[in-house]
Short mmCIF file of C-alpha atoms in Angstrom, two decimals:
data_model
loop_
_atom_site.label_atom_id
_atom_site.label_comp_id
_atom_site.label_asym_id
_atom_site.label_seq_id
_atom_site.Cartn_x
_atom_site.Cartn_y
_atom_site.Cartn_z
CA UNK Z 49 176.04 -60.76 103.35
CA UNK Z 50 175.55 -59.56 99.76
CA UNK Z 51 172.18 -58.26 98.53
CA UNK Z 52 171.87 -61.40 96.39
CA UNK Z 53 172.54 -63.67 99.37
CA UNK Z 54 169.97 -61.80 101.43
CA UNK Z 55 167.37 -62.32 98.72
CA UNK Z 56 168.40 -65.86 97.74
CA UNK Z 57 165.72 -68.55 98.18
CA UNK Z 58 166.24 -70.55 101.37
CA UNK Z 59 164.88 -73.62 103.10
CA UNK Z 60 163.24 -73.18 106.47
CA UNK Z 61 164.45 -75.02 109.54
CA UNK Z 62 161.21 -76.98 109.46
CA UNK Z 63 161.82 -78.03 105.83
CA UNK Z 64 165.35 -79.18 106.62
CA UNK Z 65 164.14 -81.27 109.54
CA UNK Z 66 161.59 -82.93 107.26
CA UNK Z 67 164.25 -84.23 104.86
CA UNK Z 68 164.44 -88.01 104.68
CA UNK Z 69 168.11 -88.12 105.64
CA UNK Z 70 167.49 -85.93 108.69
CA UNK Z 71 164.51 -88.00 109.80
CA UNK Z 72 166.79 -91.03 109.87
CA UNK Z 73 168.68 -89.32 112.71
CA UNK Z 74 165.48 -89.06 114.81
CA UNK Z 75 165.58 -85.28 115.32
CA UNK Z 76 163.92 -83.71 118.36
CA UNK Z 77 163.31 -80.00 118.80
CA UNK Z 78 164.11 -79.25 122.44
CA UNK Z 79 164.08 -75.41 122.27
CA UNK Z 80 162.84 -72.61 119.99
CA UNK Z 81 160.00 -74.70 118.53
CA UNK Z 82 158.13 -71.49 117.63
CA UNK Z 83 160.93 -70.33 115.31
CA UNK Z 84 161.14 -73.29 112.93
CA UNK Z 85 160.11 -71.16 109.93
CA UNK Z 86 163.42 -69.32 110.06
CA UNK Z 87 165.21 -69.45 106.68
CA UNK Z 88 168.32 -71.62 106.41
CA UNK Z 89 170.76 -69.94 104.04
CA UNK Z 90 173.58 -72.43 104.54
CA UNK Z 91 174.66 -75.44 106.63
CA UNK Z 92 177.91 -75.25 108.56
CA UNK Z 93 179.68 -78.03 110.49
CA UNK Z 94 181.73 -76.60 113.35
CA UNK Z 95 183.24 -77.87 116.58
CA UNK Z 96 185.04 -74.63 117.46
CA UNK Z 97 183.82 -73.00 120.65
CA UNK Z 98 183.95 -69.52 119.07
CA UNK Z 99 182.09 -70.47 115.89
CA UNK Z 100 179.80 -67.42 116.18
CA UNK Z 101 182.50 -65.06 114.88
CA UNK Z 102 182.71 -67.11 111.66
CA UNK Z 103 179.05 -66.79 110.76
CA UNK Z 104 177.22 -64.15 108.71
CA UNK Z 105 173.63 -65.08 109.53
CA UNK Z 106 171.12 -67.70 108.42
CA UNK Z 107 173.35 -70.75 108.97
CA UNK Z 108 172.24 -74.05 110.48
CA UNK Z 109 175.18 -75.10 112.64
CA UNK Z 110 175.89 -78.84 113.11
CA UNK Z 111 178.04 -79.98 116.04
CA UNK Z 112 178.71 -82.88 118.41
CA UNK Z 113 179.68 -80.43 121.16
CA UNK Z 114 182.85 -82.35 121.96
CA UNK Z 115 184.66 -79.15 123.03
CA UNK Z 116 181.77 -78.04 125.24
CA UNK Z 117 181.27 -81.14 127.37
CA UNK Z 118 181.53 -80.63 131.10
CA UNK Z 119 181.44 -76.81 131.04
CA UNK Z 120 177.97 -75.28 131.30
CA UNK Z 121 179.37 -71.76 131.01
CA UNK Z 122 180.92 -72.58 127.63
CA UNK Z 123 177.71 -74.27 126.55
CA UNK Z 124 175.62 -71.21 127.41
CA UNK Z 125 178.05 -68.81 125.74
CA UNK Z 126 178.17 -71.02 122.65
CA UNK Z 127 174.41 -70.69 122.20
CA UNK Z 128 174.49 -66.95 122.90
CA UNK Z 129 177.22 -66.45 120.27
CA UNK Z 130 175.06 -68.24 117.67
CA UNK Z 131 172.15 -66.02 118.62
CA UNK Z 132 174.26 -62.88 118.22
CA UNK Z 133 175.40 -64.12 114.80
CA UNK Z 134 171.74 -64.64 113.81
CA UNK Z 135 172.20 -68.33 113.10
CA UNK Z 136 169.09 -70.13 111.90
CA UNK Z 137 169.36 -73.15 114.21
CA UNK Z 138 171.72 -75.39 116.15
CA UNK Z 139 171.73 -79.15 115.55
CA UNK Z 140 173.49 -81.23 118.21
CA UNK Z 141 174.35 -84.85 117.59
CA UNK Z 142 173.95 -86.84 120.82
CA UNK Z 143 176.68 -89.33 121.63
CA UNK Z 144 179.83 -89.56 123.72
CA UNK Z 145 179.99 -85.82 124.54
CA UNK Z 146 176.28 -85.42 125.27
CA UNK Z 147 174.27 -88.62 125.77
CA UNK Z 148 171.16 -86.49 126.45
CA UNK Z 149 170.11 -82.90 125.61
CA UNK Z 150 172.22 -80.51 127.75
CA UNK Z 151 169.98 -78.50 130.02
CA UNK Z 152 172.21 -75.40 130.05
CA UNK Z 153 172.12 -75.12 126.26
CA UNK Z 154 168.39 -75.82 126.17
CA UNK Z 155 167.57 -73.03 128.67
CA UNK Z 156 169.64 -70.39 126.87
CA UNK Z 157 168.34 -71.43 123.42
CA UNK Z 158 164.75 -71.20 124.62
CA UNK Z 159 165.39 -67.79 126.13
CA UNK Z 160 167.07 -66.54 122.91
CA UNK Z 161 164.47 -68.08 120.60
CA UNK Z 162 167.12 -70.14 118.80
CA UNK Z 163 165.86 -73.54 117.58
CA UNK Z 164 167.91 -76.30 119.23
CA UNK Z 165 167.58 -79.73 117.66
CA UNK Z 166 169.15 -82.93 118.94
CA UNK Z 167 169.74 -86.08 116.88
CA UNK Z 168 169.17 -89.29 118.84
CA UNK Z 169 170.85 -91.59 116.29
CA UNK Z 170 174.36 -91.27 114.86
CA UNK Z 171 174.22 -89.26 111.70
CA UNK Z 172 176.90 -88.40 109.10
CA UNK Z 173 176.84 -84.63 108.98
CA UNK Z 174 178.43 -84.68 105.51
CA UNK Z 175 175.27 -86.22 104.04
CA UNK Z 176 173.11 -83.47 105.51
CA UNK Z 177 175.36 -80.66 104.31
CA UNK Z 178 175.49 -82.19 100.83
CA UNK Z 179 171.70 -82.60 100.69
CA UNK Z 180 170.90 -79.08 101.93
CA UNK Z 181 173.59 -77.34 99.89
CA UNK Z 182 172.47 -79.02 96.66
CA UNK Z 183 168.86 -78.10 97.33
CA UNK Z 184 169.80 -74.49 98.06
CA UNK Z 185 171.88 -74.27 94.88
CA UNK Z 186 168.99 -75.67 92.83
CA UNK Z 187 166.59 -73.18 94.40
CA UNK Z 188 168.95 -70.30 93.71
CA UNK Z 189 169.34 -71.41 90.10
CA UNK Z 190 165.56 -71.72 89.72
CA UNK Z 191 165.12 -68.25 91.21
CA UNK Z 192 167.70 -66.78 88.82
CA UNK Z 193 165.99 -68.49 85.88
CA UNK Z 194 162.60 -67.19 86.97
CA UNK Z 195 163.99 -63.70 87.49
CA UNK Z 196 165.53 -63.63 84.03
CA UNK Z 197 162.44 -65.13 82.40
CA UNK Z 198 160.26 -62.44 83.99
CA UNK Z 199 162.67 -59.66 83.05
CA UNK Z 200 162.94 -60.90 79.45
CA UNK Z 201 159.18 -61.32 79.06
CA UNK Z 202 158.33 -57.92 80.51
CA UNK Z 203 161.04 -56.16 78.51
CA UNK Z 204 159.67 -57.70 75.31
CA UNK Z 205 156.17 -56.47 76.16
CA UNK Z 206 157.43 -52.95 76.89
CA UNK Z 207 159.40 -52.90 73.63
CA UNK Z 208 156.25 -53.94 71.77
CA UNK Z 209 154.30 -51.07 73.37
CA UNK Z 210 152.03 -53.33 75.43
CA UNK Z 211 149.63 -51.67 77.90
CA UNK Z 212 149.98 -51.95 81.66
CA UNK Z 213 147.43 -54.78 81.83
CA UNK Z 214 149.55 -57.08 79.66
CA UNK Z 215 152.53 -56.58 81.96
CA UNK Z 216 150.46 -57.35 85.04
CA UNK Z 217 149.01 -60.45 83.38
CA UNK Z 218 152.55 -61.67 82.75
CA UNK Z 219 153.53 -61.08 86.38
CA UNK Z 220 150.41 -62.90 87.58
CA UNK Z 221 151.19 -65.83 85.28
CA UNK Z 222 154.61 -66.26 86.87
CA UNK Z 223 153.51 -65.61 90.45
CA UNK Z 224 150.33 -67.69 90.42
CA UNK Z 225 148.55 -65.20 92.69
CA UNK Z 226 146.61 -61.92 92.41
CA UNK Z 227 148.73 -58.90 91.52
CA UNK Z 228 147.75 -55.36 92.46
CA UNK Z 229 149.31 -52.01 91.56
CA UNK Z 230 148.27 -49.13 93.81
CA UNK Z 231 149.29 -45.53 94.35
CA UNK Z 232 150.46 -44.15 97.69
CA UNK Z 233 146.85 -43.41 98.70
CA UNK Z 234 146.10 -47.16 98.25
CA UNK Z 235 143.95 -46.48 95.19
CA UNK Z 236 144.13 -49.50 92.90
CA UNK Z 237 145.50 -48.70 89.43
CA UNK Z 238 145.59 -52.20 87.99
CA UNK Z 239 145.03 -55.85 88.86
CA UNK Z 240 145.73 -59.24 87.33
CA UNK Z 241 145.09 -62.86 88.21
CA UNK Z 242 142.11 -65.16 88.57
CA UNK Z 243 139.07 -62.91 88.86
CA UNK Z 244 137.51 -64.55 91.98
CA UNK Z 245 140.83 -64.34 93.82
CA UNK Z 246 141.33 -60.71 92.74
CA UNK Z 247 137.82 -59.82 93.91
CA UNK Z 248 138.54 -61.41 97.30
CA UNK Z 249 141.64 -59.21 97.62
CA UNK Z 250 139.81 -56.04 96.55
CA UNK Z 251 136.70 -56.57 98.65
CA UNK Z 252 138.18 -54.70 101.61
CA UNK Z 253 141.33 -53.48 99.93
CA UNK Z 254 141.86 -50.06 101.48
CA UNK Z 255 141.46 -51.27 105.06
CA UNK Z 256 143.71 -54.28 104.52
CA UNK Z 257 146.33 -52.23 102.66
CA UNK Z 258 146.45 -49.51 105.30
CA UNK Z 259 146.59 -52.07 108.10
CA UNK Z 260 149.35 -53.99 106.34
CA UNK Z 261 151.80 -51.15 105.69
CA UNK Z 262 150.10 -47.79 106.05
CA UNK Z 263 152.26 -46.87 109.05
CA UNK Z 264 155.51 -47.98 107.44
CA UNK Z 265 155.69 -46.13 104.13
CA UNK Z 266 159.40 -46.63 103.69
CA UNK Z 267 159.54 -50.35 104.43
CA UNK Z 268 159.40 -53.09 101.83
CA UNK Z 269 159.03 -56.84 102.05
CA UNK Z 270 156.08 -58.79 103.35
CA UNK Z 271 152.94 -57.20 104.65
CA UNK Z 272 149.38 -58.14 105.36
CA UNK Z 273 148.34 -60.25 108.28
CA UNK Z 274 151.87 -61.12 109.33
CA UNK Z 275 155.14 -62.71 108.29
CA UNK Z 276 154.70 -65.62 105.92
CA UNK Z 277 151.24 -64.66 104.71
CA UNK Z 278 152.54 -64.22 101.16
CA UNK Z 279 151.81 -60.51 100.72
CA UNK Z 280 154.99 -59.31 99.04
CA UNK Z 281 155.40 -55.80 97.72
CA UNK Z 282 157.95 -53.70 95.91
CA UNK Z 283 157.99 -49.93 95.77
CA UNK Z 284 157.54 -48.05 92.48
CA UNK Z 285 159.35 -44.80 91.89
CA UNK Z 286 162.32 -43.06 90.41
CA UNK Z 287 164.54 -40.03 90.78
CA UNK Z 288 164.14 -40.10 94.53
CA UNK Z 289 160.34 -40.11 94.47
CA UNK Z 290 157.97 -42.99 95.24
CA UNK Z 291 154.57 -42.99 93.54
CA UNK Z 292 153.17 -46.46 94.07
CA UNK Z 293 153.77 -50.13 94.78
CA UNK Z 294 153.14 -53.53 93.25
CA UNK Z 295 151.84 -56.24 95.56
CA UNK Z 296 151.82 -60.01 95.14
CA UNK Z 297 148.80 -61.00 97.22
CA UNK Z 298 149.04 -64.44 98.79
CA UNK Z 299 152.19 -65.64 97.00
CA UNK Z 300 152.60 -69.30 97.93
CA UNK Z 301 156.15 -69.89 96.80
CA UNK Z 302 159.39 -69.19 98.58
CA UNK Z 303 159.31 -65.71 100.08
CA UNK Z 304 162.74 -64.74 98.74
CA UNK Z 305 161.75 -65.88 95.25
CA UNK Z 306 158.59 -63.80 95.58
CA UNK Z 307 160.67 -60.75 96.46
CA UNK Z 308 162.85 -61.29 93.38
CA UNK Z 309 159.73 -61.59 91.25
CA UNK Z 310 158.22 -58.42 92.75
CA UNK Z 311 161.48 -56.53 92.24
CA UNK Z 312 161.71 -57.56 88.57
CA UNK Z 313 158.09 -56.55 88.07
CA UNK Z 314 158.69 -53.19 89.77
CA UNK Z 315 161.69 -52.46 87.54
CA UNK Z 316 159.60 -53.17 84.45
CA UNK Z 317 156.66 -51.08 85.62
CA UNK Z 318 158.87 -48.09 86.37
CA UNK Z 319 160.39 -48.37 82.90
CA UNK Z 320 156.93 -48.74 81.35
CA UNK Z 321 155.71 -45.60 83.09
CA UNK Z 322 158.81 -43.61 82.14
CA UNK Z 323 158.44 -44.60 78.47
CA UNK Z 324 154.69 -44.00 78.46
CA UNK Z 325 154.96 -40.67 76.65
CA UNK Z 326 151.57 -39.55 75.42
CA UNK Z 327 149.71 -42.71 76.48
CA UNK Z 328 147.01 -42.40 79.17
CA UNK Z 329 148.20 -42.51 82.76
CA UNK Z 330 147.71 -45.65 84.82
CA UNK Z 331 144.91 -43.90 86.71
CA UNK Z 332 143.15 -43.15 83.40
CA UNK Z 333 143.67 -46.71 82.17
CA UNK Z 334 142.22 -48.10 85.40
CA UNK Z 335 139.12 -45.91 85.16
CA UNK Z 336 138.70 -46.73 81.48
CA UNK Z 337 138.92 -50.47 82.13
CA UNK Z 338 136.27 -50.26 84.84
CA UNK Z 339 133.84 -48.05 82.89
CA UNK Z 340 134.32 -50.06 79.69
CA UNK Z 341 133.45 -53.24 81.55
CA UNK Z 342 130.40 -51.53 83.05
CA UNK Z 343 129.20 -50.31 79.66
CA UNK Z 344 129.92 -53.64 77.97
CA UNK Z 345 127.81 -55.59 80.43
CA UNK Z 346 129.80 -58.83 79.97
CA UNK Z 347 130.66 -58.78 83.68
CA UNK Z 348 127.79 -58.26 86.17
CA UNK Z 349 128.01 -54.94 87.98
CA UNK Z 350 128.01 -56.70 91.35
CA UNK Z 351 131.27 -58.42 90.42
CA UNK Z 352 132.80 -55.05 89.48
CA UNK Z 353 131.88 -53.49 92.82
CA UNK Z 354 135.19 -54.43 94.54
CA UNK Z 355 137.14 -52.87 91.65
CA UNK Z 356 135.09 -49.68 91.85
CA UNK Z 357 135.62 -49.42 95.59
CA UNK Z 358 139.35 -50.12 95.29
CA UNK Z 359 139.60 -47.48 92.53
CA UNK Z 360 138.46 -44.87 95.04
CA UNK Z 361 134.79 -44.56 94.03
CA UNK Z 362 132.42 -44.31 97.04
CA UNK Z 363 129.82 -47.06 96.62
CA UNK Z 364 128.01 -47.46 99.95
CA UNK Z 365 124.57 -45.81 100.16
CA UNK Z 366 125.27 -43.56 97.17
CA UNK Z 367 123.35 -42.17 94.21
CA UNK Z 368 125.09 -42.78 90.88
CA UNK Z 369 124.71 -40.41 87.93
CA UNK Z 370 125.87 -41.91 84.59
CA UNK Z 371 126.95 -39.31 82.01
CA UNK Z 372 128.56 -39.41 78.57
CA UNK Z 373 130.25 -36.28 77.25
CA UNK Z 374 131.25 -35.39 73.69
CA UNK Z 375 133.45 -32.43 72.84
CA UNK Z 376 135.81 -32.41 75.85
CA UNK Z 377 138.74 -34.71 76.61
CA UNK Z 378 138.83 -36.89 79.72
CA UNK Z 379 141.61 -34.92 81.43
CA UNK Z 380 139.56 -31.72 81.30
CA UNK Z 381 136.47 -33.48 82.67
CA UNK Z 382 138.49 -34.93 85.52
CA UNK Z 383 139.83 -31.47 86.36
CA UNK Z 384 136.34 -29.99 86.43
CA UNK Z 385 135.16 -32.78 88.75
CA UNK Z 386 137.97 -31.97 91.18
CA UNK Z 387 137.26 -28.23 90.99
CA UNK Z 388 133.62 -28.84 91.85
CA UNK Z 389 134.47 -31.36 94.55
CA UNK Z 390 132.32 -34.06 92.93
CA UNK Z 391 133.43 -37.64 93.58
CA UNK Z 392 133.49 -39.75 90.43
CA UNK Z 393 135.57 -41.44 87.78
CA UNK Z 394 136.20 -40.38 84.18
CA UNK Z 395 137.39 -42.40 81.19
CA UNK Z 396 137.42 -42.08 77.41
CA UNK Z 397 135.27 -44.78 75.84
CA UNK Z 398 136.46 -44.05 72.29
CA UNK Z 399 137.91 -41.19 70.29
CA UNK Z 400 134.91 -38.90 70.84
CA UNK Z 401 132.91 -40.14 73.85
CA UNK Z 402 133.96 -39.87 77.49
CA UNK Z 403 132.07 -41.56 80.30
CA UNK Z 404 131.61 -39.93 83.70
CA UNK Z 405 130.17 -41.74 86.70
CA UNK Z 406 129.29 -39.44 89.59
CA UNK Z 407 128.85 -40.89 93.06
CA UNK Z 408 126.76 -38.59 95.25
CA UNK Z 409 125.45 -38.71 98.78
CA UNK Z 410 121.80 -39.66 99.10
CA UNK Z 411 120.76 -36.16 100.24
CA UNK Z 412 122.39 -34.35 97.29
CA UNK Z 413 120.34 -33.10 94.32
CA UNK Z 414 121.67 -35.33 91.55
CA UNK Z 415 119.95 -33.51 88.68
CA UNK Z 416 121.07 -30.08 89.85
CA UNK Z 417 124.68 -31.18 90.35
CA UNK Z 418 124.76 -32.86 86.92
CA UNK Z 419 123.43 -29.65 85.32
CA UNK Z 420 126.01 -27.60 87.25
CA UNK Z 421 128.77 -29.91 86.01
CA UNK Z 422 127.52 -29.54 82.42
CA UNK Z 423 127.37 -25.74 82.71
CA UNK Z 424 130.91 -25.64 84.10
CA UNK Z 425 132.12 -27.75 81.18
CA UNK Z 426 130.54 -25.38 78.66
CA UNK Z 427 132.25 -22.46 80.37
CA UNK Z 428 135.64 -24.11 79.85
CA UNK Z 429 137.54 -22.71 76.86
CA UNK Z 430 137.61 -25.23 74.04
CA UNK Z 431 136.93 -25.74 70.37
CA UNK Z 432 133.47 -26.87 69.31
CA UNK Z 433 130.26 -27.50 71.21
CA UNK Z 434 130.03 -29.87 74.15
CA UNK Z 435 127.23 -32.40 74.59
CA UNK Z 436 126.48 -33.82 78.03
CA UNK Z 437 124.09 -36.76 77.90
CA UNK Z 438 122.84 -38.51 80.97
CA UNK Z 439 120.56 -41.14 82.39
CA UNK Z 440 118.42 -40.70 85.47
CA UNK Z 441 120.08 -41.15 88.88
CA UNK Z 442 120.61 -44.77 89.95
CA UNK Z 443 120.43 -45.77 93.60
CA UNK Z 444 121.83 -49.26 93.00
CA UNK Z 445 125.21 -50.05 91.49
CA UNK Z 446 123.56 -52.90 89.59
CA UNK Z 447 121.67 -50.27 87.56
CA UNK Z 448 124.79 -48.33 86.54
CA UNK Z 449 125.62 -50.33 83.36
CA UNK Z 450 122.16 -49.75 81.87
CA UNK Z 451 122.44 -46.07 82.81
CA UNK Z 452 125.81 -45.67 81.07
CA UNK Z 453 124.51 -47.41 77.94
CA UNK Z 454 121.46 -45.15 77.90
CA UNK Z 455 123.62 -42.04 78.28
CA UNK Z 456 125.87 -43.18 75.44
CA UNK Z 457 122.85 -43.86 73.25
CA UNK Z 458 121.56 -40.34 73.87
CA UNK Z 459 124.97 -38.77 73.20
CA UNK Z 460 125.30 -40.65 69.92
CA UNK Z 461 121.77 -39.69 68.85
CA UNK Z 462 122.53 -35.94 68.97
CA UNK Z 463 126.24 -36.01 68.13
CA UNK Z 464 125.94 -34.85 64.51
CA UNK Z 465 123.67 -31.85 65.01
CA UNK Z 466 124.10 -30.64 68.58
CA UNK Z 467 124.72 -27.07 67.42
CA UNK Z 468 121.45 -26.99 65.46
CA UNK Z 469 119.29 -28.32 68.30
CA UNK Z 470 118.03 -26.46 71.33
CA UNK Z 471 119.27 -28.91 73.95
CA UNK Z 472 119.05 -28.77 77.75
CA UNK Z 473 122.27 -28.73 79.83
CA UNK Z 474 122.05 -32.51 80.30
CA UNK Z 475 120.33 -34.30 77.42
CA UNK Z 476 118.12 -37.20 78.49
CA UNK Z 477 116.40 -39.97 76.59
CA UNK Z 478 113.15 -38.02 76.59
CA UNK Z 479 114.91 -35.19 74.72
CA UNK Z 480 116.02 -37.18 71.65
CA UNK Z 481 112.55 -38.35 70.50
CA UNK Z 482 112.71 -39.72 66.95
CA UNK Z 483 116.51 -39.63 66.86
CA UNK Z 484 116.66 -42.10 69.72
CA UNK Z 485 114.22 -44.48 68.07
CA UNK Z 486 116.05 -44.41 64.72
CA UNK Z 487 119.35 -45.06 66.42
CA UNK Z 488 117.91 -48.16 68.07
CA UNK Z 489 116.71 -49.40 64.64
CA UNK Z 490 119.87 -48.49 62.72
CA UNK Z 491 121.00 -52.11 62.21
CA UNK Z 492 117.71 -53.26 60.72
CA UNK Z 493 118.28 -54.16 57.01
CA UNK Z 494 114.96 -52.62 55.98
CA UNK Z 495 115.89 -49.32 57.65
CA UNK Z 496 119.31 -49.37 55.99
CA UNK Z 497 117.75 -50.02 52.59
CA UNK Z 498 115.25 -47.19 53.14
CA UNK Z 499 118.02 -44.72 54.02
CA UNK Z 500 120.10 -45.65 50.96
CA UNK Z 501 117.11 -45.36 48.66
CA UNK Z 502 115.92 -41.99 49.99
CA UNK Z 503 119.37 -40.35 50.02
CA UNK Z 504 120.88 -42.00 46.94
CA UNK Z 505 121.03 -38.75 44.97
CA UNK Z 506 123.23 -37.10 47.60
CA UNK Z 507 125.29 -40.10 48.66
CA UNK Z 508 126.56 -40.53 45.12
CA UNK Z 509 128.06 -37.00 45.17
CA UNK Z 510 129.48 -36.47 48.68
CA UNK Z 511 132.01 -33.88 47.57
CA UNK Z 512 129.40 -31.18 47.01
CA UNK Z 513 128.84 -30.61 50.75
CA UNK Z 514 125.04 -30.83 50.37
CA UNK Z 515 124.46 -33.50 53.03
CA UNK Z 516 125.59 -31.31 55.97
CA UNK Z 517 123.33 -28.48 54.75
CA UNK Z 518 120.37 -30.87 54.56
CA UNK Z 519 121.16 -32.19 58.03
CA UNK Z 520 121.21 -28.70 59.56
CA UNK Z 521 118.13 -27.53 57.64
CA UNK Z 522 116.03 -30.44 58.91
CA UNK Z 523 117.46 -30.31 62.46
CA UNK Z 524 116.48 -26.64 62.79
CA UNK Z 525 112.92 -27.37 61.71
CA UNK Z 526 113.57 -26.09 58.15
CA UNK Z 527 114.67 -22.69 59.46
CA UNK Z 528 116.48 -21.10 56.51
CA UNK Z 529 117.90 -18.15 58.44
CA UNK Z 530 119.36 -20.37 61.16
CA UNK Z 531 120.77 -22.81 58.60
CA UNK Z 532 122.46 -20.02 56.62
CA UNK Z 533 123.92 -18.64 59.86
CA UNK Z 534 125.33 -21.99 61.00
CA UNK Z 535 126.91 -22.66 57.60
CA UNK Z 536 128.18 -19.10 57.20
CA UNK Z 537 126.54 -18.56 53.80
CA UNK Z 538 124.14 -15.97 52.45
CA UNK Z 539 120.45 -16.66 52.06
CA UNK Z 540 120.65 -16.76 48.21
CA UNK Z 541 123.54 -19.23 48.40
CA UNK Z 542 121.52 -21.40 50.77
CA UNK Z 543 118.51 -21.32 48.45
CA UNK Z 544 120.69 -22.58 45.60
CA UNK Z 545 121.95 -25.46 47.72
CA UNK Z 546 118.48 -26.40 48.87
CA UNK Z 547 117.30 -26.36 45.27
CA UNK Z 548 120.16 -28.65 44.31
CA UNK Z 549 119.27 -31.01 47.17
CA UNK Z 550 115.61 -31.21 46.09
CA UNK Z 551 116.60 -31.81 42.48
CA UNK Z 552 119.00 -34.62 43.35
CA UNK Z 553 116.56 -36.31 45.72
CA UNK Z 554 113.47 -35.66 43.63
CA UNK Z 555 111.51 -34.30 46.61
CA UNK Z 556 109.80 -31.11 47.73
CA UNK Z 557 111.16 -30.18 51.15
CA UNK Z 558 108.25 -27.80 51.69
CA UNK Z 559 105.98 -30.83 51.71
CA UNK Z 560 105.83 -32.06 55.33
CA UNK Z 561 105.53 -35.78 54.53
CA UNK Z 562 108.38 -35.76 52.00
CA UNK Z 563 110.58 -33.70 54.33
CA UNK Z 564 109.81 -36.10 57.20
CA UNK Z 565 110.72 -39.09 55.04
CA UNK Z 566 114.07 -37.54 54.09
CA UNK Z 567 114.69 -36.53 57.70
CA UNK Z 568 114.13 -40.10 58.95
CA UNK Z 569 116.40 -41.49 56.21
CA UNK Z 570 119.13 -39.01 57.16
CA UNK Z 571 118.83 -39.90 60.86
CA UNK Z 572 119.15 -43.58 59.96
CA UNK Z 573 122.14 -42.90 57.70
CA UNK Z 574 123.94 -40.92 60.41
CA UNK Z 575 123.20 -43.60 63.00
CA UNK Z 576 124.60 -46.29 60.71
CA UNK Z 577 127.74 -44.27 60.00
CA UNK Z 578 128.42 -43.89 63.73
#
């Protein structure tokens, strides 16, 4: 049997027996009733006593048994030869040779688990073979068409540089069931399909996945609760190394068609990963999708809980610490987490901000561990300062989205002048004071108008580099020595720049009220720009 024939869509014995033409022959299953879901790959009419040597497996054999009548030994051997050839079923037309079901054949068929069906009314076998063969050909053609449509669609997406999620959405559209990509540790890297159905699959994903195929890492095909449950998987890998699998969860179509679909999807995913180049890994994309959804708040946190659990984040009886980091890339943060043995997920939210969600045991000191993480980050070699902003520990996953948004708000509030401020290891909302308030009001038209009016003299001449000097001078509490040091200029040079700033703005920065007004306008301007 060729690989294509092994994978070709087939009818089951049960489906063949339900055909209208077969029902006209009054079929009766007299043995092997528990094996009627066997696939029928072909229908073969044969009266030869040694028909078993002519078969290659999966055939439904039709016979009148004319050469077997009167010899129970031949009858028993005939059934055993079909069993050895892995035939799908034996259909015996009752008539002159056998007016009733032969007991010898029935006993052996039952013992072998081979479905034995008798037809009580005369039936033209040619009609059955024509009906079944035409249906099988149509199913094969439909499977080929589906396979090519999937391959063409996925190849087009890869060529266009589409992300992993778009490929999985395309596979889910064709399969009509949830699709999951997982690594070898059963950590979910991506999902697609109707969200309620996906959540049902992920709710107890690791246990189900391990139970389904954890002890058979090299085997492919169906998994899950048992044969026919529609869990179809294909391995992902290349160059002799496996690194994951794609699973169609609850596929309701023909199993062989599902395998073809899974194989086409696996080929595309392997190619997508190989061509990924500098794009984030699938693990990073999975974490980013989850944390972005948490920050966005469009999906309730409770609905994201199965995804978090399937992504490998401990969620039961845990304390969650939401953090947002500026100044270090996600890969470095993830490495530090692993070095410290802290469970959590990391993902870049944009070009400058990276979210970190720690998941700690209830008896661990969340504040101390967050500060230790921040200190370890600062000790890492890297260009520029690092800002670690955080919200207070959350004991409920429902509170995580608000915590992440608060941490991002704090990080944004101090992003422009972190070097000039005396910040704690982990900056909290209570540490940003006026900056936090102004950032919350940045979209107010009156605030925007105020900022433009107060800073107009400097905004009209951005090339003179006076705005950064003003920002540092005000952030350091009008400390001239510190400002000169941070901008690497002499004190006289700084005095000249400050004089130019006061002239352009028409203010006296030694006057507290005027300096405060300019400071608030600058905070509002920076918040609006971000």
